[in-house]
Coordinates of C-alpha atoms in Angstrom, one line a residue:
Chain A
M126 CA -28.3 -13.5 -5.9
K127 CA -31.0 -12.4 -5.1
Q128 CA -31.9 -8.4 -4.7
Y129 CA -33.7 -7.0 -1.1
T130 CA -35.6 -4.2 -1.2
Q131 CA -36.5 -4.8 2.5
L132 CA -35.4 -5.8 5.3
A133 CA -38.5 -7.2 5.8
E134 CA -37.7 -9.9 2.9
I135 CA -34.1 -10.6 4.4
Q136 CA -35.3 -12.2 7.9
A137 CA -38.1 -13.9 5.8
D138 CA -36.2 -15.6 4.8
L139 CA -33.5 -16.4 7.4
R140 CA -36.6 -17.7 9.5
A141 CA -37.5 -19.4 7.3
G142 CA -34.1 -21.9 6.4
S143 CA -33.6 -20.4 2.9
L144 CA -30.8 -17.8 3.9
R145 CA -28.4 -17.1 6.1
C146 CA -26.4 -14.7 7.1
E147 CA -23.4 -15.4 6.1
D148 CA -24.4 -16.4 2.8
L149 CA -26.0 -12.6 2.5
V150 CA -22.9 -11.6 3.8
R151 CA -20.8 -13.4 1.2
Q152 CA -22.8 -12.3 -1.6
Y153 CA -22.2 -8.8 -0.9
L154 CA -18.4 -9.8 -0.5
A155 CA -17.9 -11.1 -3.3
A156 CA -20.2 -8.0 -5.8
I157 CA -17.9 -6.2 -4.1
A158 CA -15.1 -7.5 -5.5
A159 CA -17.1 -8.3 -8.8
R160 CA -16.4 -4.1 -9.7
P161 CA -13.5 -2.8 -7.1
E162 CA -13.7 0.1 -10.3
I163 CA -16.3 1.7 -8.5
N164 CA -14.2 2.9 -5.2
A165 CA -16.6 2.5 -3.2
F166 CA -15.4 1.6 0.0
L167 CA -11.8 2.9 1.6
E168 CA -12.6 -0.9 3.2
V169 CA -13.9 -3.9 3.5
F170 CA -13.9 -5.4 6.9
E171 CA -14.0 -9.3 5.7
A172 CA -13.5 -11.5 8.4
E173 CA -15.3 -9.5 11.0
V174 CA -18.5 -9.5 9.3
I175 CA -17.9 -13.4 8.2
A176 CA -18.2 -13.0 12.2
Q177 CA -20.6 -10.9 12.7
A178 CA -22.9 -13.6 10.4
Q179 CA -22.0 -16.5 11.5
A180 CA -22.4 -14.4 15.4
Q181 CA -26.0 -13.4 13.8
D182 CA -26.8 -17.1 12.2
A183 CA -25.7 -18.8 15.7
A184 CA -28.2 -16.5 17.3
I185 CA -31.1 -17.5 14.7
A186 CA -31.0 -21.0 15.5
R187 CA -30.8 -19.6 20.1
G188 CA -34.8 -17.9 18.2
E189 CA -32.4 -15.0 18.7
W190 CA -34.4 -11.7 17.0
Q191 CA -33.3 -8.4 17.0
L192 CA -34.6 -4.9 15.1
L193 CA -31.8 -5.3 12.3
T194 CA -31.2 -8.6 12.5
G195 CA -29.4 -9.7 9.0
L196 CA -29.2 -6.3 7.9
V197 CA -25.4 -5.6 5.9
L198 CA -25.0 -1.5 6.5
G199 CA -21.5 -0.4 4.7
I200 CA -20.5 3.1 7.6
K201 CA -19.6 6.7 5.4
D202 CA -15.4 7.7 6.3
N203 CA -16.0 10.1 9.2
I204 CA -18.3 8.3 11.2
A205 CA -16.9 6.2 14.2
Y206 CA -15.8 1.9 13.9
K207 CA -14.2 1.6 17.8
G208 CA -9.8 0.3 16.3
H209 CA -11.5 0.4 12.5
V210 CA -9.6 3.3 10.3
F211 CA -11.1 6.8 10.4
S212 CA -10.0 8.9 7.3
A213 CA -12.7 11.3 6.5
S214 CA -11.0 10.5 3.0
S215 CA -8.4 12.8 4.5
K216 CA -3.8 12.2 3.9
I217 CA -4.3 14.6 7.1
L218 CA -5.7 11.3 9.2
D219 CA -3.2 8.9 7.8
G220 CA -2.7 6.9 10.7
F221 CA -6.0 6.5 12.2
E222 CA -7.5 4.4 13.8
S223 CA -10.3 5.6 16.6
L224 CA -11.0 4.6 20.3
F225 CA -13.7 4.7 20.9
S226 CA -17.6 3.8 18.1
A227 CA -20.3 6.8 17.8
T228 CA -23.4 6.6 19.4
V229 CA -25.0 5.2 15.9
V230 CA -22.8 2.5 15.4
E231 CA -23.5 1.1 19.0
R232 CA -26.7 0.5 18.9
L233 CA -27.1 -0.2 15.1
L234 CA -24.7 -3.6 16.7
A235 CA -26.3 -3.6 20.0
E236 CA -29.7 -4.3 17.4
G237 CA -27.4 -6.8 15.6
A238 CA -26.8 -5.0 12.3
M239 CA -24.0 -6.1 10.6
I240 CA -21.2 -3.4 9.8
I241 CA -19.0 -4.4 6.1
G242 CA -16.8 -1.4 5.6
R243 CA -16.9 2.4 5.9
L244 CA -17.6 3.7 3.2
N245 CA -15.5 6.8 0.6
C246 CA -16.5 9.8 0.9
D247 CA -15.4 13.8 0.0
E248 CA -13.0 14.7 1.8
F249 CA -14.9 15.5 5.4
A250 CA -17.8 15.6 3.5
M251 CA -16.9 18.9 2.0
G252 CA -18.2 17.8 -2.1
S253 CA -21.2 17.5 -4.4
S254 CA -20.2 14.7 -6.6
N255 CA -17.4 12.8 -5.0
E256 CA -14.4 13.8 -6.7
N257 CA -12.6 15.1 -3.7
S258 CA -11.7 12.4 -1.7
A259 CA -8.0 11.1 -1.5
F260 CA -8.2 7.8 -1.4
G261 CA -10.2 8.3 -5.8
R262 CA -13.6 9.2 -6.9
V263 CA -16.6 7.3 -7.3
L264 CA -18.0 5.8 -9.7
N265 CA -22.0 6.0 -9.9
P266 CA -22.4 2.2 -10.4
I267 CA -26.2 2.6 -12.7
N268 CA -23.4 4.5 -15.0
T269 CA -19.9 4.9 -14.5
D270 CA -19.5 8.2 -16.5
Y271 CA -21.8 10.0 -13.7
V272 CA -20.1 11.2 -10.9
P273 CA -22.7 9.1 -8.3
G274 CA -23.1 12.8 -6.4
G275 CA -21.5 13.5 -2.7
S276 CA -20.5 13.9 -0.7
S277 CA -21.3 11.1 1.2
G278 CA -21.1 8.7 -3.0
G279 CA -20.0 6.2 -1.9
S280 CA -22.7 5.4 1.0
A281 CA -24.5 6.5 -2.1
A282 CA -23.1 4.0 -3.9
A283 CA -22.9 0.6 -2.5
V284 CA -26.1 0.6 -1.5
A285 CA -27.1 0.7 -5.6
A286 CA -24.8 -1.1 -6.3
G287 CA -25.8 -4.1 -4.5
F288 CA -22.8 -3.9 -1.5
C289 CA -24.5 -3.7 0.8
H290 CA -28.1 -3.5 1.8
A291 CA -28.1 0.1 3.4
S292 CA -25.9 2.6 5.2
L293 CA -25.0 5.8 7.2
G294 CA -23.7 9.0 5.1
T295 CA -24.0 13.1 6.8
D296 CA -25.8 15.3 5.2
T297 CA -23.6 19.2 5.9
G298 CA -25.7 20.3 3.2
G299 CA -27.5 17.5 1.1
S300 CA -24.8 14.8 1.3
I301 CA -27.5 12.6 1.7
R302 CA -30.4 13.4 -0.6
Q303 CA -28.6 14.4 -3.4
P304 CA -26.5 10.9 -3.6
A305 CA -29.7 8.9 -2.4
A306 CA -31.3 11.0 -5.8
Y307 CA -28.4 10.1 -8.1
C308 CA -28.6 6.2 -7.4
G309 CA -31.9 5.6 -7.1
L310 CA -31.9 5.2 -2.9
V311 CA -34.3 6.8 -0.6
G312 CA -31.9 9.2 1.7
L313 CA -32.8 11.0 5.7
K314 CA -32.0 14.1 7.2
P315 CA -33.4 13.7 10.1
S316 CA -34.3 16.8 12.7
Y317 CA -31.2 18.9 14.0
G318 CA -30.9 17.0 17.2
R319 CA -32.6 14.1 16.2
I320 CA -29.9 11.4 16.3
S321 CA -26.5 11.5 18.4
R322 CA -23.7 13.2 16.5
H323 CA -21.3 11.5 18.9
G324 CA -18.0 10.9 17.1
I325 CA -19.1 11.6 13.6
I326 CA -16.5 14.3 12.6
A327 CA -17.5 17.8 12.6
F328 CA -17.8 20.5 9.7
G329 CA -20.8 22.1 9.4
S330 CA -21.6 22.0 14.0
S331 CA -25.1 24.1 12.7
F332 CA -26.1 21.2 9.8
D333 CA -24.2 18.2 10.4
Q334 CA -26.4 15.0 10.8
V335 CA -26.1 11.8 10.0
G336 CA -28.8 10.0 8.3
P337 CA -29.8 6.2 6.7
F338 CA -29.1 5.6 3.1
A339 CA -31.8 2.2 2.0
K340 CA -33.9 0.7 -1.4
S341 CA -37.5 1.3 0.7
I342 CA -39.0 4.2 2.5
E343 CA -39.4 1.2 5.6
D344 CA -36.0 1.1 6.2
V345 CA -34.2 3.9 6.7
A346 CA -37.5 4.8 9.1
L347 CA -36.3 1.1 11.2
L348 CA -32.6 1.7 10.6
T349 CA -33.6 5.5 11.3
Q350 CA -36.3 4.3 15.3
V351 CA -32.9 2.4 16.2
M352 CA -30.4 5.5 15.7
A353 CA -32.5 8.6 17.1
G354 CA -33.1 9.6 20.6
P355 CA -31.0 12.0 22.9
D356 CA -27.4 10.9 23.8
A357 CA -25.4 12.3 27.7
Y358 CA -22.7 12.3 24.2
D359 CA -24.2 14.8 22.6
T360 CA -25.2 18.1 23.8
T361 CA -27.1 19.1 21.0
C362 CA -28.7 16.1 20.3
S363 CA -33.2 16.5 21.4
T364 CA -34.8 15.1 25.0
L365 CA -37.8 15.6 22.8
E366 CA -39.6 11.0 22.4
V367 CA -38.8 9.7 20.2
G368 CA -42.2 9.2 17.7
Q369 CA -42.9 5.5 16.8
Y370 CA -41.6 5.5 12.9
V371 CA -42.5 2.3 12.1
P372 CA -44.4 0.5 11.0
I373 CA -45.9 4.0 8.8
A374 CA -48.6 4.7 8.3
T375 CA -50.4 5.7 4.0
D376 CA -54.1 6.6 5.4
K377 CA -54.1 9.2 5.1
K378 CA -54.4 12.5 3.0
Y379 CA -52.1 15.9 3.3
K380 CA -50.9 19.0 2.4
F381 CA -47.7 19.0 0.3
A382 CA -46.9 23.1 -0.5
V383 CA -45.2 23.9 -3.5
I384 CA -42.9 26.9 -3.7
K385 CA -45.0 27.8 -7.0
E386 CA -41.2 30.4 -7.8
L387 CA -39.9 26.9 -8.6
L388 CA -42.8 25.9 -10.7
S389 CA -41.3 28.1 -14.4
G390 CA -38.6 25.6 -14.3
E391 CA -36.3 28.1 -14.5
G392 CA -32.6 26.3 -14.3
L393 CA -33.8 23.0 -14.0
D394 CA -34.1 19.6 -17.0
P395 CA -37.5 19.5 -18.8
E396 CA -37.7 16.3 -17.9
L397 CA -37.3 16.7 -14.2
Q398 CA -39.6 19.7 -14.6
A399 CA -42.0 17.0 -17.1
A400 CA -42.1 14.5 -13.7
F401 CA -42.3 16.5 -11.7
Q402 CA -45.6 18.2 -12.4
Q403 CA -47.2 14.8 -13.4
K404 CA -46.2 13.9 -9.0
V405 CA -48.1 16.8 -7.5
A406 CA -51.3 16.1 -10.0
Q407 CA -50.4 12.9 -9.5
L408 CA -51.2 13.4 -6.1
K409 CA -53.6 15.6 -6.6
A410 CA -55.2 13.6 -8.1
A411 CA -55.1 10.5 -5.5
G412 CA -57.2 13.8 -3.3
H413 CA -53.9 14.8 -1.4
E414 CA -54.0 18.9 -1.9
I415 CA -51.3 20.6 -2.9
V416 CA -51.3 25.1 -1.8
E417 CA -49.0 27.5 -4.4
V418 CA -46.3 28.7 -2.0
S419 CA -44.3 31.5 -2.6
F420 CA -40.8 31.3 -1.3
P421 CA -38.8 35.2 -2.8
Y422 CA -35.7 33.7 0.3
L423 CA -34.5 30.9 -2.0
P424 CA -32.0 33.4 -4.2
Y425 CA -29.8 33.6 -1.0
A426 CA -30.5 30.0 0.6
I427 CA -27.6 28.3 -1.1
P428 CA -25.2 32.1 -0.1
T429 CA -26.1 32.2 3.4
Y430 CA -25.8 28.3 3.9
Y431 CA -21.9 28.4 1.6
I432 CA -20.9 31.4 4.7
L433 CA -21.7 29.5 7.5
A434 CA -21.2 25.9 5.9
T435 CA -17.1 27.6 5.9
A436 CA -17.7 29.2 9.0
E437 CA -18.2 26.7 11.0
A438 CA -15.7 24.2 8.7
S439 CA -12.9 26.9 8.9
S440 CA -13.0 26.8 13.0
N441 CA -14.2 23.0 13.2
L442 CA -10.6 21.8 11.4
S443 CA -8.5 23.9 13.1
R444 CA -7.6 21.1 15.5
Y445 CA -6.0 19.5 13.1
S446 CA -2.7 20.4 13.6
G447 CA -0.4 17.3 13.6
V448 CA 0.6 17.4 16.4
H449 CA -2.1 14.8 18.5
Y450 CA -2.8 13.0 15.6
G451 CA -2.9 12.3 11.8
Y452 CA -0.4 13.3 9.5
R453 CA 2.5 15.6 10.9
S454 CA 4.3 16.9 7.9
G455 CA 8.3 15.4 7.3
N456 CA 9.7 20.0 6.6
A457 CA 8.1 20.6 9.5
T458 CA 11.2 23.3 11.4
D459 CA 9.6 24.3 14.2
L460 CA 5.9 24.7 15.6
E461 CA 4.5 27.0 13.3
S462 CA 5.9 24.9 10.1
T463 CA 4.6 21.5 11.2
Y464 CA 1.6 23.6 11.7
K465 CA 1.5 24.7 8.0
K466 CA 3.5 22.5 6.6
S467 CA 1.3 19.4 7.7
R468 CA -2.0 21.0 7.1
T469 CA -0.8 22.5 3.5
E470 CA 0.2 19.0 2.8
G471 CA -3.0 17.0 4.3
F472 CA -6.1 19.0 3.5
G473 CA -7.4 18.4 -0.3
E474 CA -8.0 21.2 -2.6
E475 CA -11.4 21.5 -1.9
V476 CA -10.8 22.0 1.9
K477 CA -8.0 24.3 2.5
R478 CA -11.2 26.2 -0.5
R479 CA -13.5 26.1 1.9
I480 CA -10.6 27.1 4.9
M481 CA -9.4 30.1 4.0
M482 CA -13.3 31.7 3.5
G483 CA -14.2 30.7 6.5
T484 CA -11.9 32.2 7.8
F485 CA -12.5 35.1 5.7
V486 CA -16.6 35.4 6.8
L487 CA -15.0 35.5 11.1
S488 CA -11.7 37.8 10.3
E489 CA -12.1 41.5 11.8
G490 CA -13.7 43.9 10.1
Y491 CA -15.6 41.3 8.2
Y492 CA -17.4 39.1 10.6
D493 CA -20.5 41.7 10.8
A494 CA -21.2 41.8 6.9
Y495 CA -20.6 38.2 6.1
Y496 CA -21.5 35.6 8.9
G497 CA -23.5 37.9 10.7
R498 CA -26.0 38.9 7.8
G499 CA -25.3 35.1 7.5
Q500 CA -27.1 34.6 10.2
K501 CA -29.7 36.8 9.6
V502 CA -30.8 35.6 6.7
R503 CA -30.5 32.0 8.4
R504 CA -33.5 32.8 10.9
L505 CA -35.5 34.4 7.8
L506 CA -34.9 31.1 5.3
R507 CA -36.3 29.2 8.9
D508 CA -39.5 31.3 10.0
K509 CA -40.3 31.2 6.3
S510 CA -40.1 28.0 5.9
L511 CA -41.6 27.8 9.4
E512 CA -44.5 29.2 8.9
I513 CA -45.1 27.7 5.5
L514 CA -44.8 24.2 7.4
Q515 CA -47.8 25.6 9.7
Q516 CA -50.6 25.9 6.5
T517 CA -49.5 22.7 4.9
D518 CA -47.3 19.6 6.2
A519 CA -44.6 19.9 3.8
I520 CA -42.9 21.2 1.5
L521 CA -42.0 20.2 -1.8
T522 CA -39.5 20.3 -4.1
P523 CA -36.7 17.7 -6.8
T524 CA -33.4 16.9 -4.6
T525 CA -31.4 18.4 -7.2
T526 CA -32.1 20.9 -10.5
G527 CA -31.3 17.5 -12.7
T528 CA -29.6 13.7 -13.1
A529 CA -26.6 12.7 -11.8
F530 CA -23.7 14.7 -13.8
K531 CA -21.1 13.8 -15.3
F532 CA -17.2 13.6 -14.3
G533 CA -14.5 17.1 -14.8
E534 CA -19.0 18.6 -15.6
K535 CA -18.9 21.3 -12.8
S536 CA -14.8 20.2 -11.0
D537 CA -13.4 23.9 -12.6
D538 CA -15.6 26.3 -11.2
P539 CA -16.8 25.4 -7.2
I540 CA -19.3 27.7 -7.8
Q541 CA -21.3 25.7 -9.8
M542 CA -20.7 23.1 -8.0
Y543 CA -22.4 24.9 -4.8
L544 CA -25.5 25.9 -7.1
E545 CA -26.8 21.8 -7.0
D546 CA -27.2 22.2 -3.5
I547 CA -30.3 24.9 -3.7
F548 CA -32.3 22.8 -3.5
T549 CA -31.3 20.3 0.3
V550 CA -29.0 23.4 1.9
L551 CA -32.2 24.6 2.9
A552 CA -33.2 21.6 5.4
N553 CA -29.4 22.1 7.0
L554 CA -30.4 25.8 7.4
T555 CA -33.3 25.4 9.2
G556 CA -32.8 22.3 10.9
L557 CA -36.2 20.3 9.4
P558 CA -35.9 17.2 8.6
A559 CA -35.8 16.1 4.8
I560 CA -36.3 12.7 3.0
S561 CA -35.5 12.1 -1.1
V562 CA -37.4 9.2 -3.1
P563 CA -36.9 8.2 -6.1
F564 CA -39.7 9.2 -7.8
A565 CA -39.2 9.2 -12.1
T566 CA -36.1 7.8 -14.7
H567 CA -35.0 10.4 -16.4
S568 CA -34.3 8.8 -21.2
N569 CA -30.5 9.2 -20.3
G570 CA -31.2 6.8 -17.8
M571 CA -30.1 8.0 -14.6
P572 CA -32.6 8.2 -11.7
L573 CA -34.4 11.3 -10.5
G574 CA -35.4 12.3 -6.8
I575 CA -38.1 13.9 -5.6
Q576 CA -38.0 15.7 -1.8
L577 CA -39.6 16.7 1.3
M578 CA -38.9 18.9 3.5
G579 CA -41.6 18.2 7.4
R580 CA -42.1 20.3 10.0
P581 CA -39.1 19.4 13.3
F582 CA -38.8 15.7 14.3
A583 CA -42.6 14.8 12.5
E584 CA -39.6 12.1 11.2
A585 CA -43.3 9.3 11.7
E586 CA -44.8 12.0 8.9
I587 CA -42.5 12.9 6.7
F588 CA -42.3 8.2 6.0
A589 CA -45.9 9.0 5.9
L590 CA -45.8 11.1 3.4
A591 CA -43.0 9.5 1.3
K592 CA -45.2 6.3 1.0
A593 CA -48.3 9.1 -0.4
L594 CA -45.0 9.8 -3.0
Q595 CA -44.7 6.7 -3.5
A596 CA -48.3 5.3 -3.5
Chain B
M1140 CA -15.7 43.3 -1.9
K1141 CA -11.9 42.1 -3.7
I1142 CA -9.9 40.9 -1.9
D1143 CA -6.3 41.1 -2.9
L1144 CA -2.3 38.9 -3.1
N1145 CA -1.7 40.7 0.9
T1146 CA -5.7 40.2 2.4
V1147 CA -5.1 35.6 0.9
D1148 CA -1.2 35.8 3.0
R1149 CA -2.6 36.7 5.9
L1150 CA -5.9 35.1 5.6
A1151 CA -3.4 32.2 4.9
H1152 CA -1.9 32.3 8.1
L1153 CA -4.5 33.2 10.2
A1154 CA -6.1 29.7 9.0
R1155 CA -2.4 28.1 9.6
L1156 CA -1.8 27.0 5.6
E1157 CA 0.6 27.3 2.7
F1158 CA 0.2 28.6 -0.7
D1159 CA 2.8 28.4 -2.9
E1160 CA 2.5 31.2 -6.7
A1161 CA 1.1 29.0 -7.7
T1162 CA -2.2 27.7 -6.5
K1163 CA -2.2 31.3 -4.5
G1164 CA -3.9 33.4 -7.5
K1165 CA -6.6 30.7 -8.5
M1166 CA -7.2 31.0 -4.6
L1167 CA -8.1 35.1 -5.1
D1168 CA -10.3 34.3 -8.1
D1169 CA -12.1 31.8 -6.2
M1170 CA -12.1 33.3 -3.4
N1171 CA -13.0 36.3 -5.1
R1172 CA -15.9 35.1 -6.8
F1173 CA -17.4 33.5 -3.9
L1174 CA -17.0 36.9 -2.1
E1175 CA -19.5 38.5 -5.4
F1176 CA -21.7 35.8 -4.9
A1177 CA -22.2 35.7 -0.8
E1178 CA -23.2 39.4 -2.1
K1179 CA -25.9 38.6 -3.6
L1180 CA -27.4 39.1 0.4
N1181 CA -26.8 42.4 0.6
E1182 CA -30.0 43.4 -1.4
L1183 CA -32.1 41.8 2.2
D1184 CA -33.2 43.9 4.5
I1185 CA -32.6 42.6 8.1
A1186 CA -32.3 45.5 10.0
E1187 CA -34.7 44.6 12.6
V1188 CA -33.7 41.3 12.1
E1189 CA -32.1 38.4 14.6
P1190 CA -29.5 36.2 13.5
L1191 CA -30.5 32.8 14.3
I1192 CA -27.1 31.0 16.4
Y1193 CA -28.2 28.0 18.3
M1194 CA -30.5 25.2 16.4
N1195 CA -30.6 23.2 18.9
S1196 CA -34.1 22.5 19.8
D1197 CA -33.6 22.7 24.2
H1198 CA -31.0 24.0 26.2
N1199 CA -28.1 23.4 27.6
V1200 CA -28.6 19.6 28.2
L1201 CA -27.1 18.5 30.3
R1202 CA -25.0 14.4 31.9
K1203 CA -24.7 14.6 35.9
D1204 CA -21.1 15.9 36.1
E1205 CA -19.0 12.9 37.3
V1206 CA -15.7 11.7 37.4
M1207 CA -15.2 9.2 34.0
Q1208 CA -11.8 7.6 32.6
V1209 CA -13.1 7.3 29.5
I1210 CA -9.7 6.7 27.7
D1211 CA -6.0 6.2 29.4
H1212 CA -2.4 7.7 28.7
E1213 CA -1.0 4.2 26.3
A1214 CA -5.1 5.3 24.2
A1215 CA -3.7 9.1 24.3
L1216 CA -1.0 8.6 22.7
K1217 CA -1.2 5.6 19.8
N1218 CA -2.2 8.1 17.3
A1219 CA 0.3 10.4 17.9
P1220 CA 2.7 11.3 14.7
K1221 CA 6.2 11.5 17.3
R1222 CA 5.9 10.4 21.3
D1223 CA 8.2 10.8 24.0
S1224 CA 8.0 8.4 26.7
D1225 CA 4.8 9.8 27.7
F1226 CA 4.3 12.8 25.4
F1227 CA 3.1 13.8 21.7
R1228 CA 6.8 15.1 20.5
V1229 CA 6.7 18.2 18.8
P1230 CA 9.7 19.9 17.0
K1231 CA 11.9 22.6 19.7
V1232 CA 9.7 25.2 20.1
I1233 CA 11.8 27.6 22.1
D1234 CA 16.1 28.4 20.7
K1235 CA 17.6 29.1 23.0

């Protein structure tokens, strides 16, 4: 099977008549069936995606082309697709079928995308290794001893394994960029408010964003272009005009900020540290400017994130009561035990831990000391980031502190797992757009990602900056 | 600060969750580690800092207030774990 890096190559073959959408879809279906152990998909919409492909082939025969003709997409199972089961990888949504499609799904389908299935993830998008799914862990297709990252682990594994061309994930603290880095892909968390969240299961509403995974920056830019823009069903979605993301400008010289405190390499994998330094030197040699900046608040980012995100999660997840939809415990005898037993039996361990921590930081007597304090530190983090981005075009960091880790390595210690998010949470705390791009391979054979965080709504620039990294 | 098992019980009730003796101890340990970790923020002087509450770039994006039929009654009940004709069915709420 021919491996395609870019949609443009698929569309070229479709135009030349050497490829049909149906053949392409059948190749992906065969690839999925050949490696069931990866467990990336919770459900493959086989008959439906074949029908979509046949309809696309008929459209092509009539000369009708759309922006995403030929693009086969997987969607994370916290993104609604009308008439399809929808679980967020949790038992608590047992039997739930979505009554409508997310705005992003409608926009992608309207541009010719074919949806091949729904993808496994950490339960309610809470996790960094995809070990928290109620439907089993996802393996990293590059080396199955390693985690694919999380929480959008299935989204990353599916594209890396060649099960689909691109996928959607969600990113609350790094859940697109970290798995993209672990699986050698490009992944974008757009600016807060750039893409509608109508139809996305809420986890941390001041953090959550939906975004694409693909093998190329071009395809990530194209998918962002199709999804971005105001939506009458999401009041947090910005009315700012969407820029032109494709084609990507590539001729400019940029100013990259590098955080001084990171240069010492403390806590970083030494090979990652060396590769990062080498990339910085390369950028300089190519005529870009590197500005060393101090970011003394960085160590406060993770505790701030976990205080605020667990608080929001405890509130958002209060809707799962066992009454109107999803799982209801058979052991319940009255209304209160319906709530308690349904939730206790329906939620997994990590979700319960976050609900409990969030309940604590919002509880009487502790609100100001934890939640209120977190909101203040959040402002410090945002102001400092914006200050740096006034003098530079982007903040450059590694995406993670090392390569993907092995299963079980961090799963006994939640705090150790949370520290995974050190470089990614800042973009969610500040609402800024950030992209992870693969930039090196470790001697253990696993890919490494580099991250760019840019100005609010500067997605077009982020893609151009990312291209400069790959040059 | 450290919390105790009574606090875990109180929070569990607020969150409508239950923990048996075995899982309660682990939850207590995990929460205490988290609180210790969260105390890092006490190092910062934030007395003069305004909290950052809303991340939206523009405020109050409203659509026209028009009556729309988004889903019908039957669709709304489709995912009900238990139903009784036109209603969600729940265990008895009031004891006589």
